[in-house]
Coordinates of C-alpha atoms (C1' of nucleotides) in Angstrom, one line a residue:
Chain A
X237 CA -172.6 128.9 171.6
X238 CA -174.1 125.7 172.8
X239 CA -177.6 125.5 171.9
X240 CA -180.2 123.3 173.6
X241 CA -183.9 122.7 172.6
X242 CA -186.6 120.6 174.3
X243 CA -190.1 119.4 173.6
X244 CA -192.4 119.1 176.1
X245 CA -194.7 117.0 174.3
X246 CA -192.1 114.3 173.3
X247 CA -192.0 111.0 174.8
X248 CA -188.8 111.7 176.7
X249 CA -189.2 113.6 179.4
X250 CA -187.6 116.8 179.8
X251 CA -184.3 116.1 182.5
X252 CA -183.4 113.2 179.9
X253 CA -183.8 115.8 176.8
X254 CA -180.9 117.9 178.3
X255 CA -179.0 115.2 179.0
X256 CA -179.1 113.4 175.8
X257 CA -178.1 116.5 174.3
X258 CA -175.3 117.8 176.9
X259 CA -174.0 113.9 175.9
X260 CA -174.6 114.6 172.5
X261 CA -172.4 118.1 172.3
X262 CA -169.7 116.6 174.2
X263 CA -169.2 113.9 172.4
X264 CA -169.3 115.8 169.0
X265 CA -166.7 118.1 170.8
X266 CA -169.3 120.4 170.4
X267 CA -168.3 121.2 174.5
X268 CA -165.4 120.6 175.0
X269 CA -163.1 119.8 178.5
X270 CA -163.6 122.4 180.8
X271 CA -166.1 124.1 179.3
X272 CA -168.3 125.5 181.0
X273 CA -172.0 125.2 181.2
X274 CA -175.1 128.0 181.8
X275 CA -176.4 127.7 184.9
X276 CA -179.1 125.6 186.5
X277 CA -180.7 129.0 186.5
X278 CA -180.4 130.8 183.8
X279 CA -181.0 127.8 181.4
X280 CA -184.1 127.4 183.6
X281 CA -185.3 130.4 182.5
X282 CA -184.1 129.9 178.9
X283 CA -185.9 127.4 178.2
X284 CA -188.8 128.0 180.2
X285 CA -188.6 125.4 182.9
X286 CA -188.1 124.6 186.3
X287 CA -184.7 124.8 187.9
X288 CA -185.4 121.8 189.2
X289 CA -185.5 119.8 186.0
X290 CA -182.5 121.4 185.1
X291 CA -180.3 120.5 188.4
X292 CA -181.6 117.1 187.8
X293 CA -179.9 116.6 184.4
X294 CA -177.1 118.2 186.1
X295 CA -177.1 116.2 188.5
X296 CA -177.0 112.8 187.1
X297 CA -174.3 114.2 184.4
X298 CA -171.7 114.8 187.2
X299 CA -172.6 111.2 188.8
X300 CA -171.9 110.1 185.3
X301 CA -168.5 111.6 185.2
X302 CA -169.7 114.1 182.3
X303 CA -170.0 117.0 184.1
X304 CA -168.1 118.7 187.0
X305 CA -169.4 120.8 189.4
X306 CA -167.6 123.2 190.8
X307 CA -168.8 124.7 193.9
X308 CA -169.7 128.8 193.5
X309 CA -168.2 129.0 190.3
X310 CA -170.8 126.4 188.0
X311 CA -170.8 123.4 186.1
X312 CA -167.9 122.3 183.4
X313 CA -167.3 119.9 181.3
X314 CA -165.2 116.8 182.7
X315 CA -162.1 115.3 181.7
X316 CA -163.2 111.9 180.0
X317 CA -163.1 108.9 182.5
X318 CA -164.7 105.3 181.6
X319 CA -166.7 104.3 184.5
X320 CA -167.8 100.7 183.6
X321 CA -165.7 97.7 182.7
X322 CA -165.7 96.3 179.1
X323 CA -168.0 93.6 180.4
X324 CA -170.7 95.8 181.4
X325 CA -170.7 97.8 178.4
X326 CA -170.7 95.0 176.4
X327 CA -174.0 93.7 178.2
X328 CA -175.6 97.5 178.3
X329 CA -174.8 97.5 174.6
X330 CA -176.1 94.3 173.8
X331 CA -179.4 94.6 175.8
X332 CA -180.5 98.2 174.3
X333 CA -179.9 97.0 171.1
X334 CA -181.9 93.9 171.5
X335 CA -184.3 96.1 172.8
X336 CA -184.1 98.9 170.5
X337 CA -184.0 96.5 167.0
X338 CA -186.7 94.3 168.3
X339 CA -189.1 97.3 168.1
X340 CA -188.5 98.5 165.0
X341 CA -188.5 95.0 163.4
X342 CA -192.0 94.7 165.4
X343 CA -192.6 98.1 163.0
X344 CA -191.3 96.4 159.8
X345 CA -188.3 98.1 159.0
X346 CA -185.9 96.1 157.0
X347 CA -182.6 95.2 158.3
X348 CA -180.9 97.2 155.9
X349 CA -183.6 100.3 156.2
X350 CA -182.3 100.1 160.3
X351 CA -178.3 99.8 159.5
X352 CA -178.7 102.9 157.0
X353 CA -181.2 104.8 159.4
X354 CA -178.4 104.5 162.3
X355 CA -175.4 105.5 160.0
X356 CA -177.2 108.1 159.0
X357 CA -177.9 109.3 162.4
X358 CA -174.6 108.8 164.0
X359 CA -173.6 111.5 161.2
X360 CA -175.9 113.6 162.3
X361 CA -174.9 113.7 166.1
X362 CA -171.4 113.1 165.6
X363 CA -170.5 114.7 162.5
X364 CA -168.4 111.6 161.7
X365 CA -165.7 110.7 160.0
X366 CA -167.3 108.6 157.4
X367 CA -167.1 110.8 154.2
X368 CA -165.2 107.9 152.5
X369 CA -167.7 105.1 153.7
X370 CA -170.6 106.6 151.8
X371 CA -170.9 103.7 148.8
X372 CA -172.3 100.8 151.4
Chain B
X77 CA -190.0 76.6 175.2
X78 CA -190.6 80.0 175.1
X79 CA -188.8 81.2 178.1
X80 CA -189.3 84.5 179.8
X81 CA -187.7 86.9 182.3
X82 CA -187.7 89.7 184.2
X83 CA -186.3 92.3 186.7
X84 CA -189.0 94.1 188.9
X85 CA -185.9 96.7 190.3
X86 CA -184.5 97.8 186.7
X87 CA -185.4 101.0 185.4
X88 CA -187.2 99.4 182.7
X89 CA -191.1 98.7 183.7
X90 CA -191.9 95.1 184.2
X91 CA -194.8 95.1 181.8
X92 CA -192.2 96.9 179.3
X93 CA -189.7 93.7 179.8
X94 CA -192.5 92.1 179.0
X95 CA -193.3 93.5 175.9
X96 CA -189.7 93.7 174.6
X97 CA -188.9 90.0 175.0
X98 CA -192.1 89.0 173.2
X99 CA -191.4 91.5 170.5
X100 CA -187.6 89.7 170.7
X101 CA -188.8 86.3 170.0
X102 CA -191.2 86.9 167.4
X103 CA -188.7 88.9 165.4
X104 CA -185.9 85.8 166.1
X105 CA -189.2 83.3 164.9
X106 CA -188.5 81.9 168.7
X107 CA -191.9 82.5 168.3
X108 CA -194.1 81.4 165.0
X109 CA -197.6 83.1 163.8
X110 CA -200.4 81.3 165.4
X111 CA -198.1 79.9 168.5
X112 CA -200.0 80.2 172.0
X113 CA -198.3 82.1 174.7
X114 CA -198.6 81.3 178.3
X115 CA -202.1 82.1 179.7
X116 CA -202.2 85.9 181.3
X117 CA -202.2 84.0 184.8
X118 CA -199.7 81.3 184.3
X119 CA -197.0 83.8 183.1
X120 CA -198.0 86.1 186.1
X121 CA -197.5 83.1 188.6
X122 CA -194.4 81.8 186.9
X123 CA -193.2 85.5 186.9
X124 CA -194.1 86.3 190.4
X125 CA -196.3 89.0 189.0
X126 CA -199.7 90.5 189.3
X127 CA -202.0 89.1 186.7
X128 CA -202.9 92.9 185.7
X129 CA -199.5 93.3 184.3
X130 CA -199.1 90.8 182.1
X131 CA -202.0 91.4 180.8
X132 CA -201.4 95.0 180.2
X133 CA -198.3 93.8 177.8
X134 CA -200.1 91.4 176.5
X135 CA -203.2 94.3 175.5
X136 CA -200.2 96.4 173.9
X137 CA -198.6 93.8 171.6
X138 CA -202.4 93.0 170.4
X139 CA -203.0 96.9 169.6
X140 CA -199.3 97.0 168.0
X141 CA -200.5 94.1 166.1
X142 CA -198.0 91.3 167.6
X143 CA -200.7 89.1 169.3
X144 CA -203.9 88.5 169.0
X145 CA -205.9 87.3 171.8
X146 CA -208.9 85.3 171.5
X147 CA -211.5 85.5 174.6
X148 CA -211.5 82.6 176.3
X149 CA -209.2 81.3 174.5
X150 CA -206.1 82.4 175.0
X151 CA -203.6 84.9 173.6
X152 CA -201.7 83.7 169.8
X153 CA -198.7 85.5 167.6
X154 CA -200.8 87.1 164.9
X155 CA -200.4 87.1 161.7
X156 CA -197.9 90.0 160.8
X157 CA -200.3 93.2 159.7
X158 CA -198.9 96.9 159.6
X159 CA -200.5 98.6 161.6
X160 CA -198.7 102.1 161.9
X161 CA -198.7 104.9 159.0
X162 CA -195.7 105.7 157.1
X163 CA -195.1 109.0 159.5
X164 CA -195.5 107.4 162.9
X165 CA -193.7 104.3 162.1
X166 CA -190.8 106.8 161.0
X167 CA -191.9 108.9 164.0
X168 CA -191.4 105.6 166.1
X169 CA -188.1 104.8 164.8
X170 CA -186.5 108.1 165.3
X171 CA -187.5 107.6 169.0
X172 CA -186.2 104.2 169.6
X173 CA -183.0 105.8 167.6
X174 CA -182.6 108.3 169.9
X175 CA -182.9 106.3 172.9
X176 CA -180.4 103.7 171.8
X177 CA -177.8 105.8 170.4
X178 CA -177.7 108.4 173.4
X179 CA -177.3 105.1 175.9
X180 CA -174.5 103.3 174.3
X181 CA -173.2 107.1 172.9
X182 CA -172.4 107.6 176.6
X183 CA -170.7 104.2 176.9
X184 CA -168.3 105.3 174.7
X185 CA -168.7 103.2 171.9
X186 CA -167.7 105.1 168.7
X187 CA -170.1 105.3 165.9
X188 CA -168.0 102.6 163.3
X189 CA -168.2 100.2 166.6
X190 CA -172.0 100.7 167.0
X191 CA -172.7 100.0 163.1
X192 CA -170.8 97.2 163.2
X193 CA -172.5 96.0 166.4
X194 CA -176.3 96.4 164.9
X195 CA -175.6 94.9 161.6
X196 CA -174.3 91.6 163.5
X197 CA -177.2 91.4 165.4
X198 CA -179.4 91.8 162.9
X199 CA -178.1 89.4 160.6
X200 CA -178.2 86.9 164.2
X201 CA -182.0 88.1 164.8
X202 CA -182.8 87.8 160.8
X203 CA -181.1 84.8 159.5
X204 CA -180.9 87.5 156.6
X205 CA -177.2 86.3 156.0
X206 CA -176.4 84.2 153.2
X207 CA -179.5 82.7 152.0
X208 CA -181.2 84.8 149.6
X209 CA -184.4 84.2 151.4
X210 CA -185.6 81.0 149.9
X211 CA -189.2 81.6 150.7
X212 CA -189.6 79.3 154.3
Chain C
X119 CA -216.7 123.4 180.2
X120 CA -216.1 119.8 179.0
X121 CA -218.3 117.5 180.8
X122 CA -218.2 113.6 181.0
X123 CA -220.4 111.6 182.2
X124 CA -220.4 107.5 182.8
X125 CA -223.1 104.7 183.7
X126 CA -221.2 102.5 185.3
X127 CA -224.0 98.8 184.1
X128 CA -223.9 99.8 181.1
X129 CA -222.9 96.9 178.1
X130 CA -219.8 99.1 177.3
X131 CA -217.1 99.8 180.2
X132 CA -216.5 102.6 181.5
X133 CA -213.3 103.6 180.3
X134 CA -214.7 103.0 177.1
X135 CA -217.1 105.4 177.6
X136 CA -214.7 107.8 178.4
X137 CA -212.7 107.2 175.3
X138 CA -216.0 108.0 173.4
X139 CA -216.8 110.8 174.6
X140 CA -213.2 112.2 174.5
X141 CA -213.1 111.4 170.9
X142 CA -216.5 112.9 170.4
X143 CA -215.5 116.4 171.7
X144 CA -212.4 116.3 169.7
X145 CA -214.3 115.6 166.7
X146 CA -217.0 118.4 167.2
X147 CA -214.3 120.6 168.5
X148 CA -215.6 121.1 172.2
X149 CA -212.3 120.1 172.3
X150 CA -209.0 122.2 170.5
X151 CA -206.0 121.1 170.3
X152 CA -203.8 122.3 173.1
X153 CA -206.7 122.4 175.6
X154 CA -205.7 120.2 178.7
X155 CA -207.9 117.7 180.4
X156 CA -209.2 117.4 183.6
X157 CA -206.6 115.4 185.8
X158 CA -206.3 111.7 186.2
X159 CA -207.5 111.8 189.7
X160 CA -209.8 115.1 189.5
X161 CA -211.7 113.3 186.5
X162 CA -211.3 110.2 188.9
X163 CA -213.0 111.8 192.0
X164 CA -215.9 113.7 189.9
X165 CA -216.8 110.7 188.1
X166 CA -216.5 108.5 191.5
X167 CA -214.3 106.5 189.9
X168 CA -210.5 104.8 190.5
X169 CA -207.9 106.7 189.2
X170 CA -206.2 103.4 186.9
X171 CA -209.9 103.4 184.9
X172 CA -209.2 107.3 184.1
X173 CA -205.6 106.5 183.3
X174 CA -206.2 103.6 181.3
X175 CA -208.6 105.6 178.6
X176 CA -205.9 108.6 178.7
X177 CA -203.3 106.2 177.9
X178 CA -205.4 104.6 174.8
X179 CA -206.6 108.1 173.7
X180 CA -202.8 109.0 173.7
X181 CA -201.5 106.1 172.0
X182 CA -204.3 107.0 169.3
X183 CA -202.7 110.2 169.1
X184 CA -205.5 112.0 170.2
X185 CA -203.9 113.1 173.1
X186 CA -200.4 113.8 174.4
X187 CA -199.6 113.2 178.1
X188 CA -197.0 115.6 179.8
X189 CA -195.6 114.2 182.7
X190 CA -195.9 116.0 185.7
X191 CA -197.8 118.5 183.9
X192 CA -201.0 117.0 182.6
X193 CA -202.6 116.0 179.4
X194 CA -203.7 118.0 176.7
X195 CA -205.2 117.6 173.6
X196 CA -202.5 116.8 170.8
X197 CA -202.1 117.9 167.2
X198 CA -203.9 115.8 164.7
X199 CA -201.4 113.3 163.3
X200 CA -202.4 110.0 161.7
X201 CA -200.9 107.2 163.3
X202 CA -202.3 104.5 161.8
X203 CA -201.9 102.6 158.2
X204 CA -204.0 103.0 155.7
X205 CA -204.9 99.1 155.7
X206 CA -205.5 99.4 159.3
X207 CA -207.5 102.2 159.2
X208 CA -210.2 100.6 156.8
X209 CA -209.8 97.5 159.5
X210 CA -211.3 99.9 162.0
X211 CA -213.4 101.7 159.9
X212 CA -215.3 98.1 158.8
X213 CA -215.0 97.1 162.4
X214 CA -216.8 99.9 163.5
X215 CA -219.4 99.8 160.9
X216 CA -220.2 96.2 161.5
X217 CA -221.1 96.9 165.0
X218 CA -222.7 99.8 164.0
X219 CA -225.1 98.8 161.5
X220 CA -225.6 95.4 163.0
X221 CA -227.2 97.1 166.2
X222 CA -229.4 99.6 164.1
X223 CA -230.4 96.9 161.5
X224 CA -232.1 95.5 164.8
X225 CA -233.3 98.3 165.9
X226 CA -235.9 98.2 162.7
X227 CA -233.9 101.3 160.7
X228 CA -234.5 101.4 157.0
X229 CA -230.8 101.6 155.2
X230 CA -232.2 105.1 153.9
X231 CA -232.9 106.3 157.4
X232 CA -229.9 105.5 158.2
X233 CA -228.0 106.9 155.9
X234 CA -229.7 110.1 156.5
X235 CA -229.5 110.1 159.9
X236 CA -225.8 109.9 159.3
X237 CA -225.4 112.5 157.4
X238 CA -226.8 115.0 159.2
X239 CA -225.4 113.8 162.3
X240 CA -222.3 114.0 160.2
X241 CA -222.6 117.9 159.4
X242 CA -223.7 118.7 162.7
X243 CA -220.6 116.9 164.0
X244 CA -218.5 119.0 161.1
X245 CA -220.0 121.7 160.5
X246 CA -218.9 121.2 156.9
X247 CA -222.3 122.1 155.6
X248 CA -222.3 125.5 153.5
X249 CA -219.1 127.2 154.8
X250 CA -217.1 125.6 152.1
X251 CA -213.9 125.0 154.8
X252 CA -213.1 128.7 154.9
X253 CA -209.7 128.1 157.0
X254 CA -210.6 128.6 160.8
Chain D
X54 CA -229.0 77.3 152.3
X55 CA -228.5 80.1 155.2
X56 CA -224.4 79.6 155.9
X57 CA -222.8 81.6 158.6
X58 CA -219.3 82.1 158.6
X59 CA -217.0 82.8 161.8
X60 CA -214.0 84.2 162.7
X61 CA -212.0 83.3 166.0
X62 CA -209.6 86.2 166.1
X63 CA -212.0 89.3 165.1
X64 CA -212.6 91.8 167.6
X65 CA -216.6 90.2 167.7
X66 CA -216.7 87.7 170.1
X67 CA -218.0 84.6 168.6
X68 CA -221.5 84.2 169.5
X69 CA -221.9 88.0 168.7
X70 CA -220.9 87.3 165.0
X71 CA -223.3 84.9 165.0
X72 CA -226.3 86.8 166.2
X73 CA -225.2 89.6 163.9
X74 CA -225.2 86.9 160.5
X75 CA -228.4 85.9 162.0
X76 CA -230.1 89.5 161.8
X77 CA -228.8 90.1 158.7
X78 CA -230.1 87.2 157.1
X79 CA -233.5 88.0 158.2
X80 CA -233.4 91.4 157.2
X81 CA -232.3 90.6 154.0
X82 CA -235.1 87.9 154.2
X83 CA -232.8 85.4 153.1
X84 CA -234.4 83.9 156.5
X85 CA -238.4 84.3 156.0
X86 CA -240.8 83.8 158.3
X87 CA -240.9 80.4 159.7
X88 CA -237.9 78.9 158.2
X89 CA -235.6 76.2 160.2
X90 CA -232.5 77.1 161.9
X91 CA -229.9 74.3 161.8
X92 CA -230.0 73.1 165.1
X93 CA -227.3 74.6 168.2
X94 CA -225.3 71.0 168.1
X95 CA -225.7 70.3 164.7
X96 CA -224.1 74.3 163.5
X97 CA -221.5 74.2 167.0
X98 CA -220.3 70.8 165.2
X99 CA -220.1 72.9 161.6
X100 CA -218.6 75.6 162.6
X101 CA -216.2 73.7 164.9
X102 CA -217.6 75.9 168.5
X103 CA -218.2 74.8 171.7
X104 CA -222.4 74.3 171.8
X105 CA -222.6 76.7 174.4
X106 CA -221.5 79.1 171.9
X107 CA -224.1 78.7 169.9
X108 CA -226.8 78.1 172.3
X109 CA -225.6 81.8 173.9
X110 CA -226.6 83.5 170.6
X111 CA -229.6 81.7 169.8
X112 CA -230.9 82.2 173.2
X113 CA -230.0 85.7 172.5
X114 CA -232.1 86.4 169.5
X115 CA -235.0 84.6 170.9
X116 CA -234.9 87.0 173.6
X117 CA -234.7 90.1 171.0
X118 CA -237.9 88.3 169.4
X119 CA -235.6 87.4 165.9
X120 CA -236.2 83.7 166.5
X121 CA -238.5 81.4 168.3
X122 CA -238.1 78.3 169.5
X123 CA -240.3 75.9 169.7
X124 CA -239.4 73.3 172.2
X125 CA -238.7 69.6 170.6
X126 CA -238.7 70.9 167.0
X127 CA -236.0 73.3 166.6
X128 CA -235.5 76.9 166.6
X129 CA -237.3 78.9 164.1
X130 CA -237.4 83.1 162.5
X131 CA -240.6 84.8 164.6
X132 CA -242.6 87.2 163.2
X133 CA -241.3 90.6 163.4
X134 CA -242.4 92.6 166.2
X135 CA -240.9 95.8 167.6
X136 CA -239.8 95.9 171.0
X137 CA -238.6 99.1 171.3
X138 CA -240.2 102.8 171.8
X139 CA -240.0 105.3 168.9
X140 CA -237.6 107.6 171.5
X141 CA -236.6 104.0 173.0
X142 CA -235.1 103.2 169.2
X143 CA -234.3 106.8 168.7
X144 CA -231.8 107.1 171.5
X145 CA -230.1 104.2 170.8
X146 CA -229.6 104.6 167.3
X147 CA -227.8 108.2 168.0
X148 CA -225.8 106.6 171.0
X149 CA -224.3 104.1 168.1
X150 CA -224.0 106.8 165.6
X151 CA -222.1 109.0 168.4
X152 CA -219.4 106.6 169.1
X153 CA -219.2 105.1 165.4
X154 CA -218.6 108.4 164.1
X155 CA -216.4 110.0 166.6
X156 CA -214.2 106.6 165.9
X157 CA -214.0 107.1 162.2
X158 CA -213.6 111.1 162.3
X159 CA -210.4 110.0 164.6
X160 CA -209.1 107.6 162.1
X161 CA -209.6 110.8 159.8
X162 CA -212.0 110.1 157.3
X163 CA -213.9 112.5 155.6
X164 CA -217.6 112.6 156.2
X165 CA -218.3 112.1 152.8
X166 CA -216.1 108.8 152.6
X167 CA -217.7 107.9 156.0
X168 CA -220.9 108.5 154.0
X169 CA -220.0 106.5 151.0
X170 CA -218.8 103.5 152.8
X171 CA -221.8 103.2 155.1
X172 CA -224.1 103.6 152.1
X173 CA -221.9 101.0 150.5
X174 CA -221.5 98.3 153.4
X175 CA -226.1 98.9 153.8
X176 CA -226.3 97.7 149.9
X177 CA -224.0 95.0 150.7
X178 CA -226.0 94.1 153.7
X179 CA -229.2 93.9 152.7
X180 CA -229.2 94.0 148.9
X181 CA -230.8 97.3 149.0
X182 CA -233.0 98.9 146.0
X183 CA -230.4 101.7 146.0
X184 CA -229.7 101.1 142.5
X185 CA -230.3 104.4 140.6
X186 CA -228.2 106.3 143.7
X187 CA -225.6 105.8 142.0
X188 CA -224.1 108.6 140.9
X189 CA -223.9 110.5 144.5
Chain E
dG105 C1' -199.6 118.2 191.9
dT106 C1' -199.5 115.3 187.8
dG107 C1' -199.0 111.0 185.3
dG108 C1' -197.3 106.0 185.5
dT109 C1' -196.7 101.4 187.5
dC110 C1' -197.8 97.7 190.4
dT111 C1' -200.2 94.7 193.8
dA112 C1' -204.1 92.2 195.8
dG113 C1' -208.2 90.8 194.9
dA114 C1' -213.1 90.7 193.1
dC115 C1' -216.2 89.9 189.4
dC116 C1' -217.7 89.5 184.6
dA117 C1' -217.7 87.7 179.7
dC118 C1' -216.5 84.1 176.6
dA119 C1' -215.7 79.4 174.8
Chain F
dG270 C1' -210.0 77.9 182.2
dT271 C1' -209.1 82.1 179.7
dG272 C1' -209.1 87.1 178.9
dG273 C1' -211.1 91.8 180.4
dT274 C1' -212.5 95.3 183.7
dC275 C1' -212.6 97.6 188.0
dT276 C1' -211.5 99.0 192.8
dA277 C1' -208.5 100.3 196.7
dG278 C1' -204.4 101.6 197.7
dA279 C1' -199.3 102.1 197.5
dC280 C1' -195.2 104.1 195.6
dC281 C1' -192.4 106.2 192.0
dA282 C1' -191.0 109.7 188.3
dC283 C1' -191.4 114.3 186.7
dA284 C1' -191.9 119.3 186.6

DNA sequence: GTGGTCTAGACCACA
DNA sequence: GTGGTCTAGACCACA
């Protein structure tokens, strides 16, 4: 079954913990299309939180075409649909990573510890492909 | 010049754009150790800003190390100085990870494209390319 | 009960003083970890002071580590991590003593009397007199 | 000669470095009684500083009874006196040791290196007799 | 209710 | 002139 953990602790706050992880399983096709999802509920109470954070993750994962709700019945995973042109993901792209590899030069990484840090993460979330890339 | 700017309706906080775009052109060397920035006042007035937030940028890159300010002076690019232990910096760079990977995860780049994508910027932000750094 | 308490002329600012005394009720364990703070604006309103003061010590205490803010649910007193380098840490450390000694030097100390008055302030801070660290 | 040496980007403001060198000297009596200070144009112009500068931290110590000037001849070390009470010099040398140590035990140092490094830093300071303490 | 950000504006400390 | 601190008060984000 799908599995979701949070820290309350973490920098991220809780609503965006669910949804980087709902994300995450879909696009490892760990959820698949039309799967469906606990309810706002019951995954409340799971993970010890209020609904209210939950229906918010919910919420913006239907307005970003991830999820579907389906009224009295619950929330399921949508067919795929690209909502920005390739423009705009090109400049959302481009400004989180100039954000993103600012900061860790700022904390002295090297260029090569950040490329091998990512690949290794993308592995991790998406269970990749790249078994024959591993010489770099 | 150094040229900055900002977006007071994005989600991003303004002092946050701040921050980033510093951190931007010091890791480019747009910005060299011991070069002035604007004064906390001019950059608010050029910006449109509140005084209070651009200092509250400037205060963060001078804890993380980035600047140094000198009272009455002004505020400089320090010299670079690590600042963070092993664990936090690693701690810091699984956060940033995570934050940039679940964006552009969602704008349905696929991991090869996003490697690809950070290793060209880097090498753009680093110089790092073909010259076997000759020592500057 | 944790209590604060803040002179407002005083050469060091207030949410300086704040900091300090956080710190110091960490470090005798007035404070354990997972205890929560007062509020930004309760400790705001019993020290008669504006809420931003309050939040800007918070924020400093947290970006030391020393405390972890939980948005929308308070701040609480976070587990011991080191966050800084070790270089950095003997920055601070000889920071710190240089202010230190250099206002007791004035104050007419003898280097032994200081020194004691150091360590015993130290165990009493500790504890770490006889009970040879039994584990708490 | 008595040489002072200054830093512009230390966390010390600059006039404060100077009235701490200044103390020093004179408690390690490499100032005596009586001696000649250079005079506040003469070190501003030697240590590249705005006069005022200077003037700031040698009307300081005049005022803390360290030096004495004597109008039209120059500024000279005064004869120690003790301006403060016994609980006067008591209270502020625990306020100083309260927020020095509370800062170090954050940074996680042991008492016993806090202990060492003080003692360490004192015999640097003033040249102690400290010399068969040596084994701790 | 709790923390975070921002403005407008004052006043201080430092060089 | 330059940075730093503080207040009063608004508005937002999160749980």
């Amino acid at each position: 079954m799908f599995e979701l953990q949070v820290t309350p602790g973490g920098n991220r706050p809780i609503y965006r913990q669910i949804i980087d992880q709902v994300r995450q399983a879909v696009a490892t096709s760990e959820l698949a299309v039309g799967d469906g999802l606990p309810s706002v509920r019951q995954l409340a109470e799971e993970l010890v939180l209020n609904h209210n954070t939950v229906a918010k993750a919910y919420a913006e994962l239907v307005r970003e075409g991830v999820l579907e709700s389906q009224h009295g019945r619950g929330v399921f995973v949508a067919k795929r649909r690209r909502v920005f042109s390739a423009s705009e993901r090109k400049r959302r792209l481009d400004q989180a990573m100039n954000v993103f590899l600012s900061e860790v030069l700022t904390l002295d990484y090297t260029p090569q510890q950040i490329e091998e840090a990512v690949a290794k993460r993308l592995d991790q979330m998406t269970g990749s492909k790249a078994e024959e890339s591993e010489g770099d």
